[in-house]
Amino acid sequence: MTATEQEPQTKLRVFSGIQPTGRKTLDNYSGGFRQYVETQETGDGFFCIVDLHSITVEYDPAELKGSTLDLAALLFAAGLQAERSTVFCQSHVTAHAEAAWLLSAVTSYGQLGRMTQFKDKSAAHEFISAGLFTYPVLMAGDILLYQTDLVPIGDDQRQHLELARDVAERFNYRFGETFRVPDGQFPKIGGRIMDLQEPTNKMSTTISSEQGAVYISDPPDVVRKKFKSAVTDSEREIRYDPATKPGVSNLLEIMSVATHEPIEALEQRFAGAGYGDLKEAVGESVVKLLSPIRERFDALRADERELQRLLAVGAEKARRASEPTLELMYERMGFVRVEAGRFFGAARPRGL
């Protein structure tokens, strides 16, 4: 099959990536993991541990290795199944790095300079790497390589997805129709879980205080304690109004994610109740949600060889899926491609 003869996709193609660094929070579950599992039911899912993104700021190599396997175990513990979805490490599929370089030719310096995450992260680091500036191009390559239809992501990633869409359209205009232009899927509820201590700020692995962030690895008693100390307001009414009651609204949203109960129903259930009652109920609902995930994680993480096997299987599936698009990119951009055995003295590639 040539690059221009790609097999038609029969199922909705889904792609999303997550960095392995840092302990994963309830926000990561709500905006990411639960969406991955839901789309797994209807689409052809590719879920990538984007370890190449993790080296754009200072990091510890030993920690990167451990956290990569931690995240793999967590993705499977949250409900992804190797038989139904492709779970893999970005660094295991060299097409990602190649695509990023090719796409940098159609990405503007000004567009990268306007990325808010670059501004925020660069302000927090003394050494600002070139990778931190250009990593949105790698993210675009991650998405576009798989002819992605849908990207389930949290609300904070809208700008990066818009850049990927712009890059795809610019490449298609300049070199000919090559990429599908992906759409985002943002949860109506739970797309941005807020800090329990500062409910006007997003819950964050790096910025939130220990009491402000709920980690998937937190024991039940720790989860309960964090919710009991959650910041609310000086009123008494339990209603959903993020503008004037961010703390209470955050608690209602979290409980809706954990129980699948609409916020309107929760407002009715807690009509006349106190904030203490709400905090206790939300804490219990999150304990019930996270405890089975944590137990499955412990079992999976204990078998490192099996995790590596699952990642190897995923990487091979991802290589096969991304290769046609990468070859088409090279072809459209005018590169001369070596065809094994066609040229005098050409070595037969290993493995063929």
Coordinates of C-alpha atoms in Angstrom, one line a residue, residues 103-119 132-137 140 158-171:
L103 CA 5.0 20.4 11.0
S104 CA 7.3 23.1 12.4
A105 CA 7.6 24.2 8.8
V106 CA 3.9 25.3 8.8
T107 CA 3.7 26.6 12.4
S108 CA 4.4 30.3 13.0
Y109 CA 6.7 31.7 15.7
G110 CA 4.1 34.2 16.7
Q111 CA 1.5 31.6 17.2
L112 CA 3.8 29.6 19.6
G113 CA 4.6 32.8 21.5
R114 CA 1.0 33.4 22.3
M115 CA 0.5 30.0 24.0
T116 CA -0.6 30.7 27.5
Q117 CA 0.9 27.6 29.0
F118 CA 4.3 28.6 27.6
K119 CA 4.0 32.0 29.3
L132 CA 9.1 24.3 26.1
F133 CA 8.5 26.8 23.3
T134 CA 8.0 24.3 20.5
Y135 CA 6.2 21.4 22.2
P136 CA 2.7 22.5 20.9
V137 CA 4.0 21.4 17.5
A140 CA -0.1 18.7 17.0
R158 CA -8.5 24.2 24.1
Q159 CA -5.7 26.5 22.9
H160 CA -3.4 23.6 22.0
L161 CA -6.1 21.9 20.0
E162 CA -6.9 25.0 18.1
L163 CA -3.2 25.2 17.2
A164 CA -3.3 21.6 15.9
R165 CA -6.3 22.4 13.8
D166 CA -4.6 25.5 12.4
V167 CA -1.5 23.5 11.5
A168 CA -3.5 20.8 9.8
E169 CA -5.4 23.3 7.7
R170 CA -2.3 25.2 6.8
F171 CA -0.5 22.0 5.8

